[in-house]
PDB file of C-alpha atoms in Angstrom:
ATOM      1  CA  UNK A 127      83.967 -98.117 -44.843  1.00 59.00           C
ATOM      2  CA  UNK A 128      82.047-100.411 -43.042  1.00 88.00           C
ATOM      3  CA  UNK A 129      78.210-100.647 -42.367  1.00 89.00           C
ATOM      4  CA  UNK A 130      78.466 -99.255 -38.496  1.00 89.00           C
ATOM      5  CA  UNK A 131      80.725 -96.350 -39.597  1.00 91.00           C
ATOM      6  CA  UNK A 132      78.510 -95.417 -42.329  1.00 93.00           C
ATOM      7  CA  UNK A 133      75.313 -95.469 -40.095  1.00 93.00           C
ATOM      8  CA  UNK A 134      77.096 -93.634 -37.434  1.00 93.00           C
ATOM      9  CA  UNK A 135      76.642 -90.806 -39.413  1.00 96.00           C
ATOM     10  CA  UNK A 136      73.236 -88.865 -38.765  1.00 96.00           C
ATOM     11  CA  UNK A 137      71.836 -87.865 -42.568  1.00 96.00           C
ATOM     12  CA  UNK A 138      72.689 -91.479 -43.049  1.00 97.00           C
ATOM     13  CA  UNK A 139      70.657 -92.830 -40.539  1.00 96.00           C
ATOM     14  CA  UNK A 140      67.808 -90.931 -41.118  1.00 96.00           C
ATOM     15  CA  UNK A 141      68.516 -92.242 -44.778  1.00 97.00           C
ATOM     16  CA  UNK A 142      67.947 -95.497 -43.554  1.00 97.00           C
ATOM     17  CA  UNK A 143      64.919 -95.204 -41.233  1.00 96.00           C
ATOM     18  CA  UNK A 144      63.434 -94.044 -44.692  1.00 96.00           C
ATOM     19  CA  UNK A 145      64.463 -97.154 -46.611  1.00 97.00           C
ATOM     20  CA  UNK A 146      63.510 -99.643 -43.835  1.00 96.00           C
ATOM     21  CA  UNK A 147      59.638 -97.937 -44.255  1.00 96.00           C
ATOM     22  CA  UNK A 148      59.947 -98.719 -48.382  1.00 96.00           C
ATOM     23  CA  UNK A 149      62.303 -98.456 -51.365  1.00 96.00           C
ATOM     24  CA  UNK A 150      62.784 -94.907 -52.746  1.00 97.00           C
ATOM     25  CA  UNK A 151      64.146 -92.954 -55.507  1.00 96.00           C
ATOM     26  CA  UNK A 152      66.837 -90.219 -55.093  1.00 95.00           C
ATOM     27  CA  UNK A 153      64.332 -87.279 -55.777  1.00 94.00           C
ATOM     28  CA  UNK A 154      62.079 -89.041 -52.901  1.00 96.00           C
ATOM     29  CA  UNK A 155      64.542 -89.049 -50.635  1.00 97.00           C
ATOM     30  CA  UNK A 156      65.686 -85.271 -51.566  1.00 97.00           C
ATOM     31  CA  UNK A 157      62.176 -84.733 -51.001  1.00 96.00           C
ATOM     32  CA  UNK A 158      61.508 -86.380 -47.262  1.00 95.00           C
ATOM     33  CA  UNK A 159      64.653 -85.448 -45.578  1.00 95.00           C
ATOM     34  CA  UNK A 160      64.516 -81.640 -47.295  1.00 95.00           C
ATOM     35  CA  UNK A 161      68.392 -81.753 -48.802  1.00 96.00           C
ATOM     36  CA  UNK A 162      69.376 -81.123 -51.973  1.00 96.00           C
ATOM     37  CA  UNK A 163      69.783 -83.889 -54.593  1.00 96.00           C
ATOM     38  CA  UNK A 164      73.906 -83.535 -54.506  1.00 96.00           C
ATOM     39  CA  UNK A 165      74.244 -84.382 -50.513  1.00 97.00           C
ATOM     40  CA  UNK A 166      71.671 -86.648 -50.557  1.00 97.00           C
ATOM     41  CA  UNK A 167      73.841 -89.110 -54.134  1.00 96.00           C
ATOM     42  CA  UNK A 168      76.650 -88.581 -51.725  1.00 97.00           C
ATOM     43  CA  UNK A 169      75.036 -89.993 -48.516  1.00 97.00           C
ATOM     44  CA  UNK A 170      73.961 -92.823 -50.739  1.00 97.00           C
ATOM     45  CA  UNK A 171      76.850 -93.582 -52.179  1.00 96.00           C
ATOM     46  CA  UNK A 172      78.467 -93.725 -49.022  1.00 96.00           C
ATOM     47  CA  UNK A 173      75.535 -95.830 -47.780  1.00 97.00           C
ATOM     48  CA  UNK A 174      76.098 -98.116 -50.934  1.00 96.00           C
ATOM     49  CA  UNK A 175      79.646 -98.399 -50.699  1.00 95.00           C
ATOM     50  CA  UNK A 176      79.812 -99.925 -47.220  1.00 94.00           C
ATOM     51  CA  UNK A 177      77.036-102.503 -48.240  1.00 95.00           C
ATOM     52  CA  UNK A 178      74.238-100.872 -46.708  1.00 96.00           C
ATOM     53  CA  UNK A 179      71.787-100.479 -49.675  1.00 97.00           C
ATOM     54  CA  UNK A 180      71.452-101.267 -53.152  1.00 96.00           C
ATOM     55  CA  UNK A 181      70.307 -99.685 -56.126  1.00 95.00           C
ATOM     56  CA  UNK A 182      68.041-100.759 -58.866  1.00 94.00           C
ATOM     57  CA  UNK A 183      67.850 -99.021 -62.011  1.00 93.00           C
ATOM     58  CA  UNK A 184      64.014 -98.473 -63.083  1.00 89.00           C
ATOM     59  CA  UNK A 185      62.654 -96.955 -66.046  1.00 87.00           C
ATOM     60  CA  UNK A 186      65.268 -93.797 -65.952  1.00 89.00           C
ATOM     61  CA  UNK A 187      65.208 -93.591 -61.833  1.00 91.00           C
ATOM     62  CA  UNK A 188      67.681 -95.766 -59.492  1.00 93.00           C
ATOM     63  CA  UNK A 189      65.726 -97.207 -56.602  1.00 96.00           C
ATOM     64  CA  UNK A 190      67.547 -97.467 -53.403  1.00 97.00           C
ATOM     65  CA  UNK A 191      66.641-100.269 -50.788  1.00 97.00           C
ATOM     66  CA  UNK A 192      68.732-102.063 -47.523  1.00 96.00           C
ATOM     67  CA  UNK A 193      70.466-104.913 -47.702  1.00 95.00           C
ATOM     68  CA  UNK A 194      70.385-106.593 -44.666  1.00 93.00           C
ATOM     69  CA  UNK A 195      73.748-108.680 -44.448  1.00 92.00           C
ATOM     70  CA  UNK A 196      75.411-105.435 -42.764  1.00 92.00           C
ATOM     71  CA  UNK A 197      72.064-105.300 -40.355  1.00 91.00           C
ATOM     72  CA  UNK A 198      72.945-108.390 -39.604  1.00 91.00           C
ATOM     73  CA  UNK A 199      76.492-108.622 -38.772  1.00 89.00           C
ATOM     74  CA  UNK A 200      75.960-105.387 -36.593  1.00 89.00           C
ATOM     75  CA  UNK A 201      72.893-107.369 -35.149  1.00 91.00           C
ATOM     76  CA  UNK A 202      75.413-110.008 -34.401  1.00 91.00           C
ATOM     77  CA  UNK A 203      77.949-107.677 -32.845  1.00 89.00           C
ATOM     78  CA  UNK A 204      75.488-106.124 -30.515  1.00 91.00           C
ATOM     79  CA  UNK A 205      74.390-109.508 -29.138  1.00 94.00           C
ATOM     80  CA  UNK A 206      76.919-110.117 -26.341  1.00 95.00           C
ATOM     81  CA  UNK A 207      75.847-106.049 -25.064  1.00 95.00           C
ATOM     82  CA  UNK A 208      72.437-106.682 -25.076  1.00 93.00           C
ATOM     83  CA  UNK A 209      73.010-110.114 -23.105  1.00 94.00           C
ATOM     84  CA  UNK A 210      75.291-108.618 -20.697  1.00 94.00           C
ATOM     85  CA  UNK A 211      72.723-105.525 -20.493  1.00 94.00           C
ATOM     86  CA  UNK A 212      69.983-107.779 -19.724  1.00 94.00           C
ATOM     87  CA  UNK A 213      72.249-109.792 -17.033  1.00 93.00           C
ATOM     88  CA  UNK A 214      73.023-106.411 -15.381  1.00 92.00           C
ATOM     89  CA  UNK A 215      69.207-105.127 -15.497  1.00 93.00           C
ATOM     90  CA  UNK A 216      68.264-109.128 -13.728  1.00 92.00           C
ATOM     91  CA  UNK A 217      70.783-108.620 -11.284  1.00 93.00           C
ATOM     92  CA  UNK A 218      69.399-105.002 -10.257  1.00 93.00           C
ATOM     93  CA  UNK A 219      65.758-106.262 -10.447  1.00 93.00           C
ATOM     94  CA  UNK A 220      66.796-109.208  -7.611  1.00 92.00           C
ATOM     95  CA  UNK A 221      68.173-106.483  -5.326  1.00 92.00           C
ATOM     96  CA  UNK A 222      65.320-103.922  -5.564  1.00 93.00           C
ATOM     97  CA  UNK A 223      63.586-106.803  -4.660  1.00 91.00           C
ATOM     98  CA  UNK A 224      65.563-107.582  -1.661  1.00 91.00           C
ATOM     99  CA  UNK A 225      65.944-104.521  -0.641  1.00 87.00           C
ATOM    100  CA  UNK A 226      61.936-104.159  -0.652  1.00 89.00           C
ATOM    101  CA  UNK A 227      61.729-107.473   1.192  1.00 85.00           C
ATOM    102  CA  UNK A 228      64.064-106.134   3.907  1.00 85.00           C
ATOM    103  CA  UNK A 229      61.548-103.435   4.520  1.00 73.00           C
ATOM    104  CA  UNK A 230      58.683-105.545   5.061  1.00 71.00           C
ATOM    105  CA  UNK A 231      60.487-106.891   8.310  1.00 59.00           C
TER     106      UNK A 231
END
């Protein structure tokens, strides 16, 4: 699975947002997003398997934090959208601004 098909999911993402604020344990995560410690492991190891975070084994706890190669390839892959978004939002600034110019006439 890759890193946008695992995200796409919403436990997953919500995963995330936790990890990009800090690294966390299982039981913290069980413990934020209110889900038993089962679904959570499995969101993670989806999450893990598609490259998306990492764990560290600490003391007797495995720490879970992003990677960010996968943030960056889909950073990559949303470049062209966001350039052709801004292009389209330039274009429809310019003609609310002729079209108020006309009216000044």
């Amino acid at each position: 699975m890759d890193a946008l098909a695992a995200i796409a999911e919403p436990t997953r993402r919500r995963i995330v947002d936790q990890l990009r604020v800090r690294e966390c344990t299982v039981t913290e995560l069980v413990d934020m997003l209110g889900m038993s410690q089962p679904a959570v492991s499995k969101h993670l190891r989806v999450l893990r398997e598609a490259g998306v975070v990492t764990a560290q084994t600490r003391a007797q706890q495995r720490v879970y934090r992003l990677e960010p190669g996968p943030f960056r390839e889909l950073d990559a892959w949303l470049a062209p959208y966001r350039r052709m978004w801004t292009r389209h939002l330039a274009e429809l600034e310019r003609h609310l601004e002729r079209k108020a110019g006309e009216g000044d006439t």
